[in-house]
């Protein structure tokens, strides 16, 4: 399921302090002169911060609603870079990037391991020699904790009902989201979306990255230089051999 009406609430629900942390992580691993392809660019906030730092950014997302929001954010910030409406398993024609990045657990939205394998292979093809793939995913601990999560409340004047359940597949979850969005006439209209996420043990990510041709795979957690057992986010850095 791609973001549709949920895009209207995305920025209000997002912890915006994370964008600066992701931008710093990119700075630590990619020279500012580099061209960066962001998969699952969402509202474009990270891309804007990177563009402000001098990176040549291209954003890609499967949700046209999120790309529309990204265009609005670009206009507000006065920074403009290409936005592509496409699935992250198809990067054909996109080449010679210094980095391919994907944060905020975007790879977890790929439903099957075969899709993740293709996304890694496509990312490898999109990079120039010596380029890096940087991404984060939910840890096993984090994805498990979603079972039983519930939020019923108001977000920016709109009503949101969010319930999460364990998915049918191992280490997966489903987010059942109901929104009651106010129309211009003052009445509320209901919209339902279901978002699916899945993660894998670290060894699976490492195996798929190496299978795609990446080398020097590094794993850390929660923006720290090391990996602690209690980490909610796993960060991966993988290099295309030059």
mmCIF file of C-alpha atoms in Angstrom:
data_model
loop_
_atom_site.group_PDB
_atom_site.id
_atom_site.type_symbol
_atom_site.label_atom_id
_atom_site.label_comp_id
_atom_site.label_asym_id
_atom_site.label_seq_id
_atom_site.Cartn_x
_atom_site.Cartn_y
_atom_site.Cartn_z
ATOM 1 C CA UNK A 1 0.000 0.000 0.000
ATOM 2 C CA UNK A 2 1.419 3.393 -0.958
ATOM 3 C CA UNK A 3 0.842 6.580 0.991
ATOM 4 C CA UNK A 4 -2.340 8.271 -0.226
ATOM 5 C CA UNK A 5 -4.459 10.427 2.093
ATOM 6 C CA UNK A 6 -1.989 9.585 4.867
ATOM 7 C CA UNK A 7 0.465 11.894 3.104
ATOM 8 C CA UNK A 8 -1.602 14.821 4.446
ATOM 9 C CA UNK A 9 -0.604 13.901 8.015
ATOM 10 C CA UNK A 10 2.919 12.658 7.318
ATOM 11 C CA UNK A 11 4.900 15.726 8.363
ATOM 12 C CA UNK A 12 2.816 16.238 11.502
ATOM 13 C CA UNK A 13 3.488 12.659 12.662
ATOM 14 C CA UNK A 14 7.150 12.629 11.675
ATOM 15 C CA UNK A 15 9.916 13.320 14.197
ATOM 16 C CA UNK A 16 11.532 16.068 12.125
ATOM 17 C CA UNK A 17 14.728 16.003 14.219
ATOM 18 C CA UNK A 18 15.618 12.743 12.440
ATOM 19 C CA UNK A 19 16.203 14.521 9.126
ATOM 20 C CA UNK A 20 19.253 16.354 10.493
ATOM 21 C CA UNK A 21 20.608 13.068 11.890
ATOM 22 C CA UNK A 22 20.167 11.284 8.560
ATOM 23 C CA UNK A 23 21.804 14.226 6.779
ATOM 24 C CA UNK A 24 24.788 14.029 9.137
ATOM 25 C CA UNK A 25 25.055 10.280 8.510
ATOM 26 C CA UNK A 26 25.181 10.955 4.765
ATOM 27 C CA UNK A 27 27.795 13.691 5.263
ATOM 28 C CA UNK A 28 29.980 11.238 7.183
ATOM 29 C CA UNK A 29 29.973 8.807 4.269
ATOM 30 C CA UNK A 30 29.507 10.812 1.045
ATOM 31 C CA UNK A 31 31.493 13.790 -0.238
ATOM 32 C CA UNK A 32 29.274 16.907 -0.638
ATOM 33 C CA UNK A 33 30.084 17.072 -4.356
ATOM 34 C CA UNK A 34 28.441 13.700 -4.892
ATOM 35 C CA UNK A 35 25.192 12.900 -6.688
ATOM 36 C CA UNK A 36 22.678 11.222 -4.354
ATOM 37 C CA UNK A 37 19.629 9.144 -5.259
ATOM 38 C CA UNK A 38 17.108 8.908 -2.414
ATOM 39 C CA UNK A 39 14.729 5.948 -2.553
ATOM 40 C CA UNK A 40 11.449 6.506 -0.727
ATOM 41 C CA UNK A 41 12.082 10.247 -0.560
ATOM 42 C CA UNK A 42 8.680 10.923 1.018
ATOM 43 C CA UNK A 43 8.008 14.593 1.662
ATOM 44 C CA UNK A 44 11.472 15.547 0.413
ATOM 45 C CA UNK A 45 12.659 17.033 3.685
ATOM 46 C CA UNK A 46 15.925 15.087 3.812
ATOM 47 C CA UNK A 47 16.639 15.797 0.161
ATOM 48 C CA UNK A 48 16.184 19.512 0.787
ATOM 49 C CA UNK A 49 18.637 19.443 3.692
ATOM 50 C CA UNK A 50 21.169 17.595 1.553
ATOM 51 C CA UNK A 51 20.657 20.005 -1.353
ATOM 52 C CA UNK A 52 21.309 22.875 1.054
ATOM 53 C CA UNK A 53 24.630 21.228 1.904
ATOM 54 C CA UNK A 54 25.642 21.084 -1.756
ATOM 55 C CA UNK A 55 24.611 17.560 -2.775
ATOM 56 C CA UNK A 56 23.065 16.951 -6.187
ATOM 57 C CA UNK A 57 19.890 15.140 -5.157
ATOM 58 C CA UNK A 58 17.352 13.058 -7.058
ATOM 59 C CA UNK A 59 14.284 11.814 -5.163
ATOM 60 C CA UNK A 60 12.247 8.719 -6.003
ATOM 61 C CA UNK A 61 8.996 7.519 -4.449
ATOM 62 C CA UNK A 62 6.156 5.163 -5.405
ATOM 63 C CA UNK A 63 3.523 7.493 -3.903
ATOM 64 C CA UNK A 64 2.376 10.347 -6.139
ATOM 65 C CA UNK A 65 0.773 11.980 -3.092
ATOM 66 C CA UNK A 66 4.108 12.059 -1.260
ATOM 67 C CA UNK A 67 5.828 13.474 -4.343
ATOM 68 C CA UNK A 68 3.195 16.202 -4.531
ATOM 69 C CA UNK A 69 3.968 17.031 -0.906
ATOM 70 C CA UNK A 70 7.697 16.997 -1.729
ATOM 71 C CA UNK A 71 7.111 19.530 -4.513
ATOM 72 C CA UNK A 72 5.323 21.793 -2.038
ATOM 73 C CA UNK A 73 8.204 21.505 0.438
ATOM 74 C CA UNK A 74 10.686 22.337 -2.327
ATOM 75 C CA UNK A 75 8.756 25.481 -3.228
ATOM 76 C CA UNK A 76 8.662 26.548 0.413
ATOM 77 C CA UNK A 77 12.404 25.958 0.841
ATOM 78 C CA UNK A 78 13.430 27.430 -2.506
ATOM 79 C CA UNK A 79 15.377 24.303 -3.496
ATOM 80 C CA UNK A 80 14.412 22.204 -6.489
ATOM 81 C CA UNK A 81 15.711 18.799 -7.576
ATOM 82 C CA UNK A 82 14.288 15.999 -9.750
ATOM 83 C CA UNK A 83 11.483 13.880 -8.301
ATOM 84 C CA UNK A 84 10.718 10.529 -9.934
ATOM 85 C CA UNK A 85 7.481 8.563 -9.556
ATOM 86 C CA UNK A 86 8.665 4.979 -9.577
ATOM 87 C CA UNK A 87 9.044 1.834 -7.492
ATOM 88 C CA UNK A 88 12.480 1.344 -5.893
ATOM 89 C CA UNK A 89 12.805 -2.056 -7.575
ATOM 90 C CA UNK A 90 13.094 -0.306 -10.963
ATOM 91 C CA UNK A 91 16.018 2.109 -11.232
ATOM 92 C CA UNK A 92 16.568 1.591 -14.950
ATOM 93 C CA UNK A 93 18.226 4.580 -16.600
ATOM 94 C CA UNK A 94 19.454 5.964 -13.279
ATOM 95 C CA UNK A 95 23.234 5.625 -13.135
ATOM 96 C CA UNK A 96 26.529 7.079 -11.923
ATOM 97 C CA UNK A 97 25.418 8.127 -8.439
ATOM 98 C CA UNK A 98 27.923 8.558 -5.629
ATOM 99 C CA UNK A 99 25.330 7.287 -3.168
ATOM 100 C CA UNK A 100 21.970 5.600 -3.101
ATOM 101 C CA UNK A 101 20.222 6.280 0.220
ATOM 102 C CA UNK A 102 16.992 5.032 1.762
ATOM 103 C CA UNK A 103 16.009 5.905 5.315
ATOM 104 C CA UNK A 104 12.986 5.881 7.600
ATOM 105 C CA UNK A 105 12.682 2.081 7.070
ATOM 106 C CA UNK A 106 11.603 2.489 3.425
ATOM 107 C CA UNK A 107 13.068 -0.895 2.444
ATOM 108 C CA UNK A 108 10.791 -2.488 5.063
ATOM 109 C CA UNK A 109 7.833 -1.661 2.806
ATOM 110 C CA UNK A 110 9.035 -4.209 0.249
ATOM 111 C CA UNK A 111 6.760 -7.166 0.821
ATOM 112 C CA UNK A 112 8.972 -10.096 -0.173
ATOM 113 C CA UNK A 113 12.645 -10.923 0.194
ATOM 114 C CA UNK A 114 12.810 -11.249 -3.589
ATOM 115 C CA UNK A 115 11.806 -7.564 -3.878
ATOM 116 C CA UNK A 116 14.558 -6.556 -1.471
ATOM 117 C CA UNK A 117 17.057 -8.568 -3.490
ATOM 118 C CA UNK A 118 16.053 -6.716 -6.669
ATOM 119 C CA UNK A 119 16.205 -3.337 -4.905
ATOM 120 C CA UNK A 120 19.783 -4.050 -3.805
ATOM 121 C CA UNK A 121 20.743 -5.205 -7.303
ATOM 122 C CA UNK A 122 19.186 -2.111 -8.861
ATOM 123 C CA UNK A 123 20.929 0.131 -6.325
ATOM 124 C CA UNK A 124 24.248 -1.488 -7.194
ATOM 125 C CA UNK A 125 23.666 -0.750 -10.893
ATOM 126 C CA UNK A 126 22.742 2.872 -10.138
ATOM 127 C CA UNK A 127 26.033 3.528 -8.320
ATOM 128 C CA UNK A 128 29.339 4.448 -9.851
ATOM 129 C CA UNK A 129 32.396 2.416 -8.849
ATOM 130 C CA UNK A 130 33.259 3.188 -5.233
ATOM 131 C CA UNK A 131 29.761 4.522 -4.547
ATOM 132 C CA UNK A 132 27.882 3.629 -1.373
ATOM 133 C CA UNK A 133 24.441 2.337 -0.476
ATOM 134 C CA UNK A 134 23.220 3.767 2.846
ATOM 135 C CA UNK A 135 19.945 2.685 4.430
ATOM 136 C CA UNK A 136 18.192 1.876 7.672
ATOM 137 C CA UNK A 137 15.579 -0.726 8.576
ATOM 138 C CA UNK A 138 13.610 -1.725 11.650
ATOM 139 C CA UNK A 139 15.464 -4.089 13.936
ATOM 140 C CA UNK A 140 13.849 -7.401 14.830
ATOM 141 C CA UNK A 141 13.146 -5.984 18.274
ATOM 142 C CA UNK A 142 11.415 -2.914 16.859
ATOM 143 C CA UNK A 143 9.215 -4.721 14.339
ATOM 144 C CA UNK A 144 8.090 -7.118 17.068
ATOM 145 C CA UNK A 145 7.172 -4.233 19.363
ATOM 146 C CA UNK A 146 4.595 -2.912 16.879
ATOM 147 C CA UNK A 147 2.180 -5.751 17.693
ATOM 148 C CA UNK A 148 -0.551 -4.230 19.828
ATOM 149 C CA UNK A 149 0.447 -0.601 19.177
ATOM 150 C CA UNK A 150 -2.548 1.741 19.141
ATOM 151 C CA UNK A 151 -3.074 5.477 18.750
ATOM 152 C CA UNK A 152 -6.487 7.121 18.643
ATOM 153 C CA UNK A 153 -6.351 10.893 18.646
ATOM 154 C CA UNK A 154 -6.133 14.204 16.831
ATOM 155 C CA UNK A 155 -3.309 15.273 14.542
ATOM 156 C CA UNK A 156 -3.286 18.838 13.232
ATOM 157 C CA UNK A 157 -7.055 19.094 13.580
ATOM 158 C CA UNK A 158 -7.659 15.765 11.845
ATOM 159 C CA UNK A 159 -8.760 12.536 13.541
ATOM 160 C CA UNK A 160 -6.436 9.534 13.340
ATOM 161 C CA UNK A 161 -7.032 5.931 14.409
ATOM 162 C CA UNK A 162 -3.896 3.791 14.133
ATOM 163 C CA UNK A 163 -3.708 0.127 15.176
ATOM 164 C CA UNK A 164 -0.788 -2.198 14.436
ATOM 165 C CA UNK A 165 -0.759 -5.992 14.384
ATOM 166 C CA UNK A 166 1.723 -8.783 13.789
ATOM 167 C CA UNK A 167 1.703 -9.756 10.103
ATOM 168 C CA UNK A 168 1.181 -13.197 8.632
ATOM 169 C CA UNK A 169 4.827 -13.510 7.551
ATOM 170 C CA UNK A 170 7.746 -13.750 10.002
ATOM 171 C CA UNK A 171 9.008 -10.414 11.347
ATOM 172 C CA UNK A 172 6.255 -8.422 9.648
ATOM 173 C CA UNK A 173 3.532 -6.074 10.852
ATOM 174 C CA UNK A 174 0.466 -4.348 9.458
ATOM 175 C CA UNK A 175 -0.519 -0.790 10.315
ATOM 176 C CA UNK A 176 -4.288 -0.308 10.041
ATOM 177 C CA UNK A 177 -4.820 3.443 9.617
ATOM 178 C CA UNK A 178 -8.168 5.220 9.569
ATOM 179 C CA UNK A 179 -8.309 8.956 8.993
ATOM 180 C CA UNK A 180 -11.200 11.342 9.309
ATOM 181 C CA UNK A 181 -10.191 14.353 7.249
ATOM 182 C CA UNK A 182 -12.156 17.578 7.317
ATOM 183 C CA UNK A 183 -13.606 18.768 4.021
ATOM 184 C CA UNK A 184 -14.030 22.429 3.024
ATOM 185 C CA UNK A 185 -17.714 22.215 4.078
ATOM 186 C CA UNK A 186 -16.671 21.327 7.639
ATOM 187 C CA UNK A 187 -17.770 17.692 7.486
ATOM 188 C CA UNK A 188 -15.343 14.805 7.946
ATOM 189 C CA UNK A 189 -14.675 12.067 5.409
ATOM 190 C CA UNK A 190 -13.205 8.689 6.357
ATOM 191 C CA UNK A 191 -10.232 7.137 4.562
ATOM 192 C CA UNK A 192 -8.717 3.720 5.283
ATOM 193 C CA UNK A 193 -5.177 2.599 4.468
ATOM 194 C CA UNK A 194 -3.193 -0.481 5.448
ATOM 195 C CA UNK A 195 0.594 -0.268 5.514
ATOM 196 C CA UNK A 196 2.730 -3.399 5.596
ATOM 197 C CA UNK A 197 6.306 -3.599 6.874
ATOM 198 C CA UNK A 198 8.775 -6.445 7.194
ATOM 199 C CA UNK A 199 12.344 -6.857 8.353
ATOM 200 C CA UNK A 200 14.913 -9.671 8.463
ATOM 201 C CA UNK A 201 17.830 -10.744 10.635
ATOM 202 C CA UNK A 202 21.035 -8.827 9.966
ATOM 203 C CA UNK A 203 22.604 -11.867 8.322
ATOM 204 C CA UNK A 204 19.920 -11.868 5.619
ATOM 205 C CA UNK A 205 20.620 -8.222 4.709
ATOM 206 C CA UNK A 206 24.354 -8.946 4.614
ATOM 207 C CA UNK A 207 23.869 -11.978 2.392
ATOM 208 C CA UNK A 208 21.614 -10.125 -0.062
ATOM 209 C CA UNK A 209 24.013 -7.159 -0.233
ATOM 210 C CA UNK A 210 26.986 -9.390 -0.945
ATOM 211 C CA UNK A 211 24.942 -11.322 -3.510
ATOM 212 C CA UNK A 212 24.198 -8.007 -5.279
ATOM 213 C CA UNK A 213 27.936 -7.305 -5.516
ATOM 214 C CA UNK A 214 28.488 -5.007 -2.542
ATOM 215 C CA UNK A 215 31.602 -5.203 -0.373
ATOM 216 C CA UNK A 216 32.737 -3.762 2.978
ATOM 217 C CA UNK A 217 29.269 -4.024 4.527
ATOM 218 C CA UNK A 218 29.084 -2.143 7.853
ATOM 219 C CA UNK A 219 26.204 -2.373 10.337
ATOM 220 C CA UNK A 220 25.524 0.138 13.113
ATOM 221 C CA UNK A 221 22.451 1.157 15.078
ATOM 222 C CA UNK A 222 20.444 4.223 16.095
ATOM 223 C CA UNK A 223 22.902 6.765 14.607
ATOM 224 C CA UNK A 224 25.716 5.427 16.830
ATOM 225 C CA UNK A 225 29.132 4.276 15.557
ATOM 226 C CA UNK A 226 28.482 0.764 16.860
ATOM 227 C CA UNK A 227 25.623 -1.732 17.033
ATOM 228 C CA UNK A 228 23.975 -2.273 20.419
ATOM 229 C CA UNK A 229 21.586 -5.193 21.033
ATOM 230 C CA UNK A 230 18.729 -2.859 21.957
ATOM 231 C CA UNK A 231 18.912 -0.765 18.751
ATOM 232 C CA UNK A 232 15.575 0.095 17.128
ATOM 233 C CA UNK A 233 17.113 1.013 13.761
ATOM 234 C CA UNK A 234 19.860 -0.861 11.981
ATOM 235 C CA UNK A 235 22.010 1.202 9.634
ATOM 236 C CA UNK A 236 23.818 -0.406 6.702
ATOM 237 C CA UNK A 237 26.643 0.955 4.607
ATOM 238 C CA UNK A 238 27.715 -1.079 1.570
ATOM 239 C CA UNK A 239 30.263 -0.188 -1.113
ATOM 240 C CA UNK A 240 30.256 -0.898 -4.847
ATOM 241 C CA UNK A 241 33.718 -2.205 -5.552
ATOM 242 C CA UNK A 242 35.751 0.163 -7.684
#
